[in-house]
Amino acid sequence: RNNDGSTKHIYSLLKLTTMPPSDYIHTRKLSQEPSNSNESYFSKVVDSHPYFPNLSVSASDISSVKHAALVLVYSSLLLRSNGGQLDDEVEHKKKVMEFFDTNSGGTQESSAMSQLSCTKVTGGITNALFRVSGFQSITSLPTTADFDSVLVRIFGAEGMIDRDIETSTYAALCNADIAYKYMGRFSNGRIEGWLDGYHPLQNQDLTDEATSLEIAKEMARLHCLFDVPEGELRDHHCGTELDVISVGLWDQLSSWMEQAKGYSEFKTAKDTERARALQLDKIEMEVQTIIQSFAATEEENDSGDSTASICGSSSKPNVVFCHNDLLLGNIMKHKTTGHIQLIDFEYGGSNYAAFDMANHFNEYAGGTTTKENGVPDYTRFPNSERQTKFCVEYVKMTKRLESMKSD
């Protein structure tokens, strides 16, 4: 699709084949070998895009943010100019080093850096986000950039998210035209395409029925069109048991519960008091009861294909790849076309399709902003009529997609 969502396009000449997440681990091991450990520009191509494991970015240093964006964009365009193939790794590395070589005066890099601007993007909950602009003004790039801005994402939530799995998943979602433009990764973050003309949804947007229906359509596209690639990614998201798709929701909840119970003190005395008031042991028992009830229901309805997706037919709950975090800030809307683009898939995984819907409805109540301080307002929760219209639009879209896939 074009940036405004109007027509489909292919982003680059790169051959977009998904590689196993373990390739990131292997690249990091290579980067620590004596011959590479001091090289900031050591890189490999993983998920068909450059990965610089020795290049780190500080959210408090705008210069480092611009530098990382320039390195990744330069390397990505260099790959594109060669048809997406890394025929000569040594030659590729030589060209990158020449551009950024401070020993030769660094004139190319200095000139390019001076043409870039960087602004912090508000609204990120888990990550630090920045917009770096000005790439179309740089004449020393390997090929002319067909974009002027990129998004720099500095990872947060350390320990909660496997960034190798998450980045490979994001690359696969981009290949499927679900997510928007993956351009490469550095040590503690990555570079993505910038969505020109889009803005994150605000509370008032959810009162617009047309917007709600567009969200339903885009959710259906995710559930119906994205198949997790075979191999490590599929094993992670769907399990290794033949002909059975596991639900990642329960393992994720158990993992977070274990982490939460491992802390006795928090940043402030007030936070510690609030955490103790949650009664985590009681919540854990409630979660286990829910898991057992779902297991019992699935056993009772154990007929049909257990791998059926939302586009298939099964009496069992439909298990698909879900976003799992469709709050306002993760839904972008184009200001003129009204097109909806889902972003931030880092909590995505195999789950019940109905969970994505119910969780999205729950997000109407908010509570995620600093101002709201974790307090939702359930007067904003969609009424039964609005929920029904959303679900009807979702089903209509899945049937349309099912028909297209069968053709």
mmCIF file of C-alpha atoms in Angstrom:
data_model
loop_
_atom_site.group_PDB
_atom_site.id
_atom_site.type_symbol
_atom_site.label_atom_id
_atom_site.label_comp_id
_atom_site.label_asym_id
_atom_site.label_seq_id
_atom_site.Cartn_x
_atom_site.Cartn_y
_atom_site.Cartn_z
ATOM 1 C CA ARG A 1 0.000 0.000 0.000
ATOM 2 C CA ASN A 2 0.968 3.591 -0.474
ATOM 3 C CA ASN A 3 1.699 5.702 2.579
ATOM 4 C CA ASP A 4 -1.924 6.861 2.692
ATOM 5 C CA GLY A 5 -3.196 3.287 2.406
ATOM 6 C CA SER A 6 -4.698 3.829 -1.053
ATOM 7 C CA THR A 7 -2.866 1.287 -3.208
ATOM 8 C CA LYS A 8 -0.467 -1.570 -2.790
ATOM 9 C CA HIS A 9 3.257 -1.221 -3.450
ATOM 10 C CA ILE A 10 6.515 -3.023 -2.865
ATOM 11 C CA TYR A 11 8.752 -0.996 -0.595
ATOM 12 C CA SER A 12 12.141 -1.867 -2.033
ATOM 13 C CA LEU A 13 14.090 -4.127 -4.326
ATOM 14 C CA LEU A 14 15.213 -6.221 -1.385
ATOM 15 C CA LYS A 15 14.433 -9.913 -1.486
ATOM 16 C CA LEU A 16 12.394 -10.029 1.695
ATOM 17 C CA THR A 17 12.935 -13.499 3.082
ATOM 18 C CA THR A 18 12.547 -14.068 6.800
ATOM 19 C CA MET A 19 15.540 -15.498 8.599
ATOM 20 C CA PRO A 20 15.471 -17.270 11.968
ATOM 21 C CA PRO A 21 15.716 -15.044 15.057
ATOM 22 C CA SER A 22 18.811 -17.064 16.033
ATOM 23 C CA ASP A 23 20.674 -15.236 13.242
ATOM 24 C CA TYR A 24 20.617 -12.163 15.487
ATOM 25 C CA ILE A 25 22.256 -14.186 18.265
ATOM 26 C CA HIS A 26 24.881 -15.539 15.848
ATOM 27 C CA THR A 27 25.643 -12.014 14.586
ATOM 28 C CA ARG A 28 26.127 -10.743 18.136
ATOM 29 C CA LYS A 29 28.579 -13.556 18.823
ATOM 30 C CA LEU A 30 30.553 -12.651 15.706
ATOM 31 C CA SER A 31 30.544 -8.994 16.735
ATOM 32 C CA GLN A 32 32.355 -9.874 19.971
ATOM 33 C CA GLU A 33 35.217 -11.673 18.266
ATOM 34 C CA PRO A 34 38.533 -9.808 18.732
ATOM 35 C CA SER A 35 38.615 -8.664 15.114
ATOM 36 C CA ASN A 36 35.121 -7.126 15.351
ATOM 37 C CA SER A 37 34.543 -6.097 18.973
ATOM 38 C CA ASN A 38 35.848 -2.547 18.507
ATOM 39 C CA GLU A 39 34.017 -1.932 15.247
ATOM 40 C CA SER A 40 30.857 0.144 15.611
ATOM 41 C CA TYR A 41 30.077 -0.517 11.956
ATOM 42 C CA PHE A 42 30.331 -4.302 12.050
ATOM 43 C CA SER A 43 27.114 -5.579 10.475
ATOM 44 C CA LYS A 44 25.341 -8.518 8.903
ATOM 45 C CA VAL A 45 22.144 -8.788 6.903
ATOM 46 C CA VAL A 46 19.414 -10.407 9.008
ATOM 47 C CA ASP A 47 15.765 -10.505 7.950
ATOM 48 C CA SER A 48 16.969 -8.978 4.661
ATOM 49 C CA HIS A 49 18.049 -5.752 6.386
ATOM 50 C CA PRO A 50 21.243 -4.525 8.052
ATOM 51 C CA TYR A 51 21.921 -5.331 11.697
ATOM 52 C CA PHE A 52 24.635 -3.370 13.582
ATOM 53 C CA PRO A 53 25.004 -5.140 16.958
ATOM 54 C CA ASN A 54 27.831 -2.864 18.181
ATOM 55 C CA LEU A 55 26.016 0.402 17.445
ATOM 56 C CA SER A 56 24.179 1.753 20.502
ATOM 57 C CA VAL A 57 21.957 4.811 20.858
ATOM 58 C CA SER A 58 21.262 6.981 23.892
ATOM 59 C CA ALA A 59 17.807 8.526 24.179
ATOM 60 C CA SER A 60 19.396 11.523 25.894
ATOM 61 C CA ASP A 61 21.859 12.142 23.019
ATOM 62 C CA ILE A 62 20.130 13.459 19.891
ATOM 63 C CA SER A 63 23.391 13.230 17.946
ATOM 64 C CA SER A 64 23.585 9.473 18.545
ATOM 65 C CA VAL A 65 19.970 9.078 17.403
ATOM 66 C CA LYS A 66 20.685 10.927 14.128
ATOM 67 C CA HIS A 67 23.915 8.986 13.651
ATOM 68 C CA ALA A 68 22.229 5.589 14.014
ATOM 69 C CA ALA A 69 19.461 6.623 11.606
ATOM 70 C CA LEU A 70 22.032 7.720 9.046
ATOM 71 C CA VAL A 71 24.076 4.515 9.396
ATOM 72 C CA LEU A 72 21.042 2.265 8.948
ATOM 73 C CA VAL A 73 19.559 4.295 6.095
ATOM 74 C CA TYR A 74 22.916 4.443 4.271
ATOM 75 C CA SER A 75 23.452 0.687 4.629
ATOM 76 C CA SER A 76 19.856 -0.111 3.669
ATOM 77 C CA LEU A 77 20.038 2.037 0.531
ATOM 78 C CA LEU A 78 23.388 0.491 -0.311
ATOM 79 C CA LEU A 79 21.754 -2.929 -0.212
ATOM 80 C CA ARG A 80 18.853 -1.673 -2.291
ATOM 81 C CA SER A 81 21.187 -0.250 -4.935
ATOM 82 C CA ASN A 82 22.632 -3.748 -5.299
ATOM 83 C CA GLY A 83 19.245 -5.334 -5.822
ATOM 84 C CA GLY A 84 18.993 -6.368 -2.202
ATOM 85 C CA GLN A 85 21.827 -8.858 -2.534
ATOM 86 C CA LEU A 86 24.990 -8.767 -0.435
ATOM 87 C CA ASP A 87 27.260 -10.281 -3.073
ATOM 88 C CA ASP A 88 30.433 -8.857 -1.539
ATOM 89 C CA GLU A 89 30.287 -8.347 2.221
ATOM 90 C CA VAL A 90 33.802 -6.907 2.331
ATOM 91 C CA GLU A 91 32.995 -4.318 -0.341
ATOM 92 C CA HIS A 92 29.754 -3.352 1.423
ATOM 93 C CA LYS A 93 31.609 -2.861 4.700
ATOM 94 C CA LYS A 94 34.306 -0.834 2.926
ATOM 95 C CA LYS A 95 31.766 1.598 1.486
ATOM 96 C CA VAL A 96 30.055 2.082 4.860
ATOM 97 C CA MET A 97 33.413 2.648 6.565
ATOM 98 C CA GLU A 98 34.509 5.160 3.927
ATOM 99 C CA PHE A 99 31.356 7.217 4.417
ATOM 100 C CA PHE A 100 31.662 7.282 8.206
ATOM 101 C CA ASP A 101 35.463 7.259 8.494
ATOM 102 C CA THR A 102 36.411 10.091 10.865
ATOM 103 C CA ASN A 103 40.105 9.490 10.098
ATOM 104 C CA SER A 104 39.558 10.928 6.629
ATOM 105 C CA GLY A 105 37.908 14.005 8.061
ATOM 106 C CA GLY A 106 34.407 12.541 8.094
ATOM 107 C CA THR A 107 33.302 15.187 5.594
ATOM 108 C CA GLN A 108 30.534 13.072 4.041
ATOM 109 C CA GLU A 109 29.042 12.120 7.393
ATOM 110 C CA SER A 110 29.375 15.657 8.797
ATOM 111 C CA SER A 111 27.634 17.129 5.772
ATOM 112 C CA ALA A 112 24.852 14.535 5.938
ATOM 113 C CA MET A 113 24.377 14.906 9.702
ATOM 114 C CA SER A 114 24.030 18.674 9.343
ATOM 115 C CA GLN A 115 21.062 18.179 7.027
ATOM 116 C CA LEU A 116 19.174 15.935 9.453
ATOM 117 C CA SER A 117 16.766 17.100 12.123
ATOM 118 C CA CYS A 118 15.553 15.043 15.062
ATOM 119 C CA THR A 119 12.444 15.405 17.212
ATOM 120 C CA LYS A 120 11.167 13.257 20.052
ATOM 121 C CA VAL A 121 7.852 11.516 19.380
ATOM 122 C CA THR A 122 5.422 11.616 22.280
ATOM 123 C CA GLY A 123 3.066 8.810 23.164
ATOM 124 C CA GLY A 124 5.499 5.899 23.368
ATOM 125 C CA ILE A 125 4.820 3.847 26.515
ATOM 126 C CA THR A 126 7.369 1.033 26.204
ATOM 127 C CA ASN A 127 9.971 2.607 23.901
ATOM 128 C CA ALA A 128 11.677 5.951 23.273
ATOM 129 C CA LEU A 129 10.681 7.203 19.811
ATOM 130 C CA PHE A 130 12.282 9.805 17.551
ATOM 131 C CA ARG A 131 11.611 11.190 14.079
ATOM 132 C CA VAL A 132 14.725 11.867 12.015
ATOM 133 C CA SER A 133 14.089 13.914 8.855
ATOM 134 C CA GLY A 134 16.022 15.350 5.915
ATOM 135 C CA PHE A 135 17.187 12.281 3.991
ATOM 136 C CA GLN A 136 15.967 13.562 0.631
ATOM 137 C CA SER A 137 18.326 16.509 1.016
ATOM 138 C CA ILE A 138 21.404 14.275 1.297
ATOM 139 C CA THR A 139 23.037 13.818 -2.097
ATOM 140 C CA SER A 140 25.849 11.518 -0.896
ATOM 141 C CA LEU A 141 23.593 8.528 -0.174
ATOM 142 C CA PRO A 142 24.095 5.401 -2.355
ATOM 143 C CA THR A 143 20.755 6.051 -4.080
ATOM 144 C CA THR A 144 18.105 8.745 -3.756
ATOM 145 C CA ALA A 145 15.838 8.130 -0.764
ATOM 146 C CA ASP A 146 12.138 7.860 -1.602
ATOM 147 C CA PHE A 147 11.346 8.986 1.935
ATOM 148 C CA ASP A 148 12.388 12.004 3.950
ATOM 149 C CA SER A 149 11.809 10.766 7.507
ATOM 150 C CA VAL A 150 12.321 7.581 9.521
ATOM 151 C CA LEU A 151 11.251 6.467 12.968
ATOM 152 C CA VAL A 152 13.999 5.553 15.417
ATOM 153 C CA ARG A 153 12.756 3.138 18.086
ATOM 154 C CA ILE A 154 14.960 2.685 21.169
ATOM 155 C CA PHE A 155 13.841 -0.455 22.956
ATOM 156 C CA GLY A 156 12.416 -0.348 26.469
ATOM 157 C CA ALA A 157 10.817 -2.967 28.744
ATOM 158 C CA GLU A 158 14.114 -4.796 29.134
ATOM 159 C CA GLY A 159 13.563 -8.447 29.970
ATOM 160 C CA MET A 160 9.851 -8.410 29.118
ATOM 161 C CA ILE A 161 10.201 -8.769 25.338
ATOM 162 C CA ASP A 162 12.494 -11.043 23.312
ATOM 163 C CA ARG A 163 13.728 -8.483 20.787
ATOM 164 C CA ASP A 164 15.121 -11.105 18.387
ATOM 165 C CA ILE A 165 11.727 -12.793 18.109
ATOM 166 C CA GLU A 166 9.908 -9.461 18.097
ATOM 167 C CA THR A 167 12.063 -7.926 15.329
ATOM 168 C CA SER A 168 11.827 -11.018 13.116
ATOM 169 C CA THR A 169 8.067 -11.017 13.652
ATOM 170 C CA TYR A 170 7.881 -7.330 12.744
ATOM 171 C CA ALA A 171 9.886 -7.962 9.557
ATOM 172 C CA ALA A 172 7.491 -10.784 8.623
ATOM 173 C CA LEU A 173 4.479 -8.535 9.278
ATOM 174 C CA CYS A 174 6.000 -5.917 6.965
ATOM 175 C CA ASN A 175 6.516 -8.571 4.284
ATOM 176 C CA ALA A 176 2.813 -9.415 4.583
ATOM 177 C CA ASP A 177 1.848 -5.721 4.165
ATOM 178 C CA ILE A 178 0.397 -5.631 7.676
ATOM 179 C CA ALA A 179 3.051 -3.533 9.469
ATOM 180 C CA TYR A 180 4.877 -0.588 7.930
ATOM 181 C CA LYS A 181 8.500 -0.627 6.651
ATOM 182 C CA TYR A 182 11.271 -2.300 8.588
ATOM 183 C CA MET A 183 14.661 -0.780 7.633
ATOM 184 C CA GLY A 184 17.221 -2.324 9.985
ATOM 185 C CA ARG A 185 18.346 -2.804 13.560
ATOM 186 C CA PHE A 186 21.079 -1.502 15.852
ATOM 187 C CA SER A 187 22.129 -2.768 19.283
ATOM 188 C CA ASN A 188 19.252 -1.390 21.344
ATOM 189 C CA GLY A 189 16.645 -0.487 18.777
ATOM 190 C CA ARG A 190 15.669 -0.342 15.131
ATOM 191 C CA ILE A 191 14.700 1.957 12.248
ATOM 192 C CA GLU A 192 11.211 1.945 10.742
ATOM 193 C CA GLY A 193 9.432 3.916 8.063
ATOM 194 C CA TRP A 194 7.747 7.148 9.081
ATOM 195 C CA LEU A 195 3.984 7.301 8.480
ATOM 196 C CA ASP A 196 3.548 10.692 6.803
ATOM 197 C CA GLY A 197 0.123 12.234 7.246
ATOM 198 C CA TYR A 198 -0.940 9.909 10.072
ATOM 199 C CA HIS A 199 -1.739 10.665 13.704
ATOM 200 C CA PRO A 200 -2.418 8.329 16.638
ATOM 201 C CA LEU A 201 -6.062 8.058 17.603
ATOM 202 C CA GLN A 202 -7.463 10.316 20.295
ATOM 203 C CA ASN A 203 -10.401 9.584 22.591
ATOM 204 C CA GLN A 204 -12.767 11.562 20.372
ATOM 205 C CA ASP A 205 -11.850 9.426 17.343
ATOM 206 C CA LEU A 206 -13.482 6.401 18.948
ATOM 207 C CA THR A 207 -16.839 8.174 18.984
ATOM 208 C CA ASP A 208 -16.705 8.159 15.173
ATOM 209 C CA GLU A 209 -18.437 5.010 13.916
ATOM 210 C CA ALA A 210 -16.631 5.096 10.548
ATOM 211 C CA THR A 211 -13.261 5.015 12.313
ATOM 212 C CA SER A 212 -14.358 2.102 14.480
ATOM 213 C CA LEU A 213 -15.401 0.116 11.402
ATOM 214 C CA GLU A 214 -12.069 0.789 9.693
ATOM 215 C CA ILE A 215 -10.299 -0.590 12.770
ATOM 216 C CA ALA A 216 -12.452 -3.725 12.502
ATOM 217 C CA LYS A 217 -11.379 -4.171 8.872
ATOM 218 C CA GLU A 218 -7.708 -3.766 9.672
ATOM 219 C CA MET A 219 -7.961 -6.210 12.566
ATOM 220 C CA ALA A 220 -9.547 -8.713 10.182
ATOM 221 C CA ARG A 221 -6.662 -8.238 7.728
ATOM 222 C CA LEU A 222 -4.151 -9.034 10.477
ATOM 223 C CA HIS A 223 -6.043 -12.108 11.685
ATOM 224 C CA CYS A 224 -6.815 -13.472 8.239
ATOM 225 C CA LEU A 225 -3.805 -12.615 6.087
ATOM 226 C CA PHE A 226 -0.805 -13.081 8.368
ATOM 227 C CA ASP A 227 0.593 -16.584 8.633
ATOM 228 C CA VAL A 228 3.608 -16.884 10.928
ATOM 229 C CA PRO A 229 6.528 -18.139 8.780
ATOM 230 C CA GLU A 230 7.651 -21.727 9.254
ATOM 231 C CA GLY A 231 10.669 -22.361 11.457
ATOM 232 C CA GLU A 232 11.767 -20.697 14.671
ATOM 233 C CA LEU A 233 9.130 -17.958 14.545
ATOM 234 C CA ARG A 234 6.279 -20.397 14.107
ATOM 235 C CA ASP A 235 7.644 -22.659 16.842
ATOM 236 C CA HIS A 236 7.780 -19.676 19.195
ATOM 237 C CA HIS A 237 4.347 -18.237 18.439
ATOM 238 C CA CYS A 238 2.381 -21.390 17.673
ATOM 239 C CA GLY A 239 4.188 -24.176 19.531
ATOM 240 C CA THR A 240 5.971 -27.233 18.205
ATOM 241 C CA GLU A 241 3.119 -29.736 18.535
ATOM 242 C CA LEU A 242 2.020 -30.958 15.133
ATOM 243 C CA ASP A 243 -1.384 -29.675 13.911
ATOM 244 C CA VAL A 244 -1.989 -27.705 17.110
ATOM 245 C CA ILE A 245 -1.600 -23.946 17.559
ATOM 246 C CA SER A 246 -0.803 -23.056 21.134
ATOM 247 C CA VAL A 247 -2.144 -19.884 22.722
ATOM 248 C CA GLY A 248 0.671 -17.631 23.909
ATOM 249 C CA LEU A 249 -1.615 -15.605 26.180
ATOM 250 C CA TRP A 250 -1.391 -17.987 29.128
ATOM 251 C CA ASP A 251 2.398 -18.388 29.073
ATOM 252 C CA GLN A 252 2.807 -14.619 28.787
ATOM 253 C CA LEU A 253 0.496 -13.929 31.724
ATOM 254 C CA SER A 254 2.300 -16.541 33.835
ATOM 255 C CA SER A 255 5.690 -15.032 32.948
ATOM 256 C CA TRP A 256 4.573 -11.498 33.851
ATOM 257 C CA MET A 257 3.002 -12.747 37.062
ATOM 258 C CA GLU A 258 6.272 -14.420 38.036
ATOM 259 C CA GLN A 259 8.193 -11.210 37.316
ATOM 260 C CA ALA A 260 5.691 -9.075 39.244
ATOM 261 C CA LYS A 261 5.847 -11.327 42.307
ATOM 262 C CA GLY A 262 9.644 -11.148 42.230
ATOM 263 C CA TYR A 263 9.645 -7.480 43.276
ATOM 264 C CA SER A 264 9.102 -6.401 46.855
ATOM 265 C CA GLU A 265 10.095 -2.751 46.533
ATOM 266 C CA PHE A 266 9.401 -0.216 43.784
ATOM 267 C CA LYS A 267 10.670 3.267 42.894
ATOM 268 C CA THR A 268 8.575 5.054 45.494
ATOM 269 C CA ALA A 269 6.873 4.063 48.727
ATOM 270 C CA LYS A 270 3.531 4.916 47.121
ATOM 271 C CA ASP A 271 4.204 2.548 44.213
ATOM 272 C CA THR A 272 5.176 -0.205 46.645
ATOM 273 C CA GLU A 273 1.949 0.335 48.565
ATOM 274 C CA ARG A 274 -0.118 0.253 45.361
ATOM 275 C CA ALA A 275 1.581 -2.978 44.219
ATOM 276 C CA ARG A 276 0.880 -4.714 47.527
ATOM 277 C CA ALA A 277 -2.756 -3.673 47.331
ATOM 278 C CA LEU A 278 -3.105 -5.600 44.055
ATOM 279 C CA GLN A 279 -3.119 -8.919 45.948
ATOM 280 C CA LEU A 280 -1.144 -10.728 43.250
ATOM 281 C CA ASP A 281 -1.653 -14.160 44.823
ATOM 282 C CA LYS A 282 -5.414 -13.746 44.472
ATOM 283 C CA ILE A 283 -5.068 -12.533 40.870
ATOM 284 C CA GLU A 284 -2.827 -15.498 40.072
ATOM 285 C CA MET A 285 -5.492 -17.898 41.340
ATOM 286 C CA GLU A 286 -8.131 -16.131 39.226
ATOM 287 C CA VAL A 287 -5.921 -16.432 36.117
ATOM 288 C CA GLN A 288 -5.424 -20.154 36.723
ATOM 289 C CA THR A 289 -9.194 -20.604 37.075
ATOM 290 C CA ILE A 290 -9.733 -18.851 33.722
ATOM 291 C CA ILE A 291 -7.078 -21.004 32.022
ATOM 292 C CA GLN A 292 -8.694 -24.178 33.352
ATOM 293 C CA SER A 293 -12.149 -23.044 32.199
ATOM 294 C CA PHE A 294 -10.864 -22.418 28.665
ATOM 295 C CA ALA A 295 -9.156 -25.806 28.603
ATOM 296 C CA ALA A 296 -12.376 -27.492 29.697
ATOM 297 C CA THR A 297 -14.401 -25.641 27.045
ATOM 298 C CA GLU A 298 -11.983 -26.654 24.297
ATOM 299 C CA GLU A 299 -12.148 -30.295 25.361
ATOM 300 C CA GLU A 300 -15.957 -30.194 25.232
ATOM 301 C CA ASN A 301 -15.857 -28.653 21.755
ATOM 302 C CA ASP A 302 -13.052 -30.869 20.501
ATOM 303 C CA SER A 303 -14.345 -31.378 17.004
ATOM 304 C CA GLY A 304 -12.988 -30.008 13.747
ATOM 305 C CA ASP A 305 -9.525 -28.800 12.872
ATOM 306 C CA SER A 306 -7.664 -27.342 15.833
ATOM 307 C CA THR A 307 -5.504 -25.285 13.471
ATOM 308 C CA ALA A 308 -8.460 -23.468 11.902
ATOM 309 C CA SER A 309 -7.877 -19.760 11.620
ATOM 310 C CA ILE A 310 -10.439 -16.998 11.727
ATOM 311 C CA CYS A 311 -10.945 -17.594 7.993
ATOM 312 C CA GLY A 312 -11.663 -21.281 8.569
ATOM 313 C CA SER A 313 -14.513 -23.118 10.229
ATOM 314 C CA SER A 314 -14.214 -24.747 13.617
ATOM 315 C CA SER A 315 -16.338 -25.123 16.712
ATOM 316 C CA LYS A 316 -13.263 -24.347 18.792
ATOM 317 C CA PRO A 317 -12.220 -20.782 19.631
ATOM 318 C CA ASN A 318 -10.394 -19.270 16.660
ATOM 319 C CA VAL A 319 -6.683 -18.906 17.313
ATOM 320 C CA VAL A 320 -4.824 -16.426 15.100
ATOM 321 C CA PHE A 321 -1.890 -14.036 15.279
ATOM 322 C CA CYS A 322 -3.220 -11.157 17.395
ATOM 323 C CA HIS A 323 -1.919 -7.668 18.047
ATOM 324 C CA ASN A 324 -2.789 -7.966 21.768
ATOM 325 C CA ASP A 325 -2.301 -4.248 22.505
ATOM 326 C CA LEU A 326 -4.721 -2.195 20.407
ATOM 327 C CA LEU A 327 -4.862 0.919 22.541
ATOM 328 C CA LEU A 328 -5.320 4.358 21.001
ATOM 329 C CA GLY A 329 -1.610 5.075 20.590
ATOM 330 C CA ASN A 330 -1.102 1.902 18.534
ATOM 331 C CA ILE A 331 -3.716 2.818 15.934
ATOM 332 C CA MET A 332 -2.763 5.444 13.347
ATOM 333 C CA LYS A 333 -5.248 7.283 11.134
ATOM 334 C CA HIS A 334 -4.470 9.159 7.927
ATOM 335 C CA LYS A 335 -5.674 12.736 8.187
ATOM 336 C CA THR A 336 -7.222 12.884 4.702
ATOM 337 C CA THR A 337 -8.038 9.320 3.616
ATOM 338 C CA GLY A 338 -9.036 8.011 7.046
ATOM 339 C CA HIS A 339 -6.968 4.887 6.422
ATOM 340 C CA ILE A 340 -6.083 2.922 9.558
ATOM 341 C CA GLN A 341 -2.581 1.522 10.150
ATOM 342 C CA LEU A 342 -1.810 -0.681 13.155
ATOM 343 C CA ILE A 343 1.617 -0.160 14.754
ATOM 344 C CA ASP A 344 3.717 -1.508 17.656
ATOM 345 C CA PHE A 345 3.229 -5.266 17.391
ATOM 346 C CA GLU A 346 5.747 -6.072 20.133
ATOM 347 C CA TYR A 347 3.165 -7.872 22.290
ATOM 348 C CA GLY A 348 1.738 -9.719 19.275
ATOM 349 C CA GLY A 349 1.381 -13.483 19.202
ATOM 350 C CA SER A 350 -0.979 -16.414 18.803
ATOM 351 C CA ASN A 351 -4.166 -15.816 20.721
ATOM 352 C CA TYR A 352 -7.921 -16.065 20.544
ATOM 353 C CA ALA A 353 -9.247 -13.702 17.869
ATOM 354 C CA ALA A 354 -11.952 -12.591 20.285
ATOM 355 C CA PHE A 355 -9.269 -11.433 22.717
ATOM 356 C CA ASP A 356 -8.090 -8.759 20.272
ATOM 357 C CA MET A 357 -11.649 -7.462 19.973
ATOM 358 C CA ALA A 358 -12.394 -7.536 23.704
ATOM 359 C CA ASN A 359 -9.050 -5.984 24.583
ATOM 360 C CA HIS A 360 -9.614 -3.218 22.028
ATOM 361 C CA PHE A 361 -13.034 -2.457 23.502
ATOM 362 C CA ASN A 362 -11.436 -2.349 26.939
ATOM 363 C CA GLU A 363 -8.903 0.194 25.661
ATOM 364 C CA TYR A 364 -11.754 2.650 25.026
ATOM 365 C CA ALA A 365 -11.633 3.263 28.776
ATOM 366 C CA GLY A 366 -8.018 4.442 28.580
ATOM 367 C CA GLY A 367 -5.902 4.701 31.695
ATOM 368 C CA THR A 368 -2.581 4.362 29.889
ATOM 369 C CA THR A 369 -1.479 8.001 29.715
ATOM 370 C CA THR A 370 0.561 9.804 32.349
ATOM 371 C CA LYS A 371 -2.368 12.086 33.035
ATOM 372 C CA GLU A 372 -4.734 9.146 33.573
ATOM 373 C CA ASN A 373 -2.196 7.461 35.876
ATOM 374 C CA GLY A 374 -3.531 3.965 35.306
ATOM 375 C CA VAL A 375 -7.163 4.891 36.071
ATOM 376 C CA PRO A 376 -9.589 3.853 33.289
ATOM 377 C CA ASP A 377 -12.888 5.607 32.608
ATOM 378 C CA TYR A 378 -15.443 2.915 31.794
ATOM 379 C CA THR A 379 -18.096 5.450 30.864
ATOM 380 C CA ARG A 380 -16.253 5.470 27.508
ATOM 381 C CA PHE A 381 -16.688 1.707 27.045
ATOM 382 C CA PRO A 382 -18.546 0.964 23.757
ATOM 383 C CA ASN A 383 -22.188 -0.013 24.190
ATOM 384 C CA SER A 384 -23.651 -3.263 22.835
ATOM 385 C CA GLU A 385 -24.796 -1.650 19.588
ATOM 386 C CA ARG A 386 -21.316 -0.297 18.809
ATOM 387 C CA GLN A 387 -19.689 -3.635 19.680
ATOM 388 C CA THR A 388 -22.141 -5.473 17.436
ATOM 389 C CA LYS A 389 -21.466 -3.158 14.484
ATOM 390 C CA PHE A 390 -17.723 -3.645 14.979
ATOM 391 C CA CYS A 391 -18.077 -7.445 14.996
ATOM 392 C CA VAL A 392 -20.384 -7.453 11.952
ATOM 393 C CA GLU A 393 -17.869 -5.369 9.978
ATOM 394 C CA TYR A 394 -15.088 -7.696 11.108
ATOM 395 C CA VAL A 395 -16.979 -10.797 9.947
ATOM 396 C CA LYS A 396 -17.877 -9.170 6.607
ATOM 397 C CA MET A 397 -14.207 -8.374 6.010
ATOM 398 C CA THR A 398 -13.017 -11.871 6.945
ATOM 399 C CA LYS A 399 -15.514 -13.429 4.538
ATOM 400 C CA ARG A 400 -14.317 -11.105 1.781
ATOM 401 C CA LEU A 401 -10.702 -12.023 2.497
ATOM 402 C CA GLU A 402 -11.576 -15.715 2.677
ATOM 403 C CA SER A 403 -13.173 -15.477 -0.747
ATOM 404 C CA MET A 404 -10.102 -13.699 -2.164
ATOM 405 C CA LYS A 405 -7.767 -16.334 -0.710
ATOM 406 C CA SER A 406 -9.823 -19.201 -2.165
ATOM 407 C CA ASP A 407 -9.741 -17.542 -5.599
#
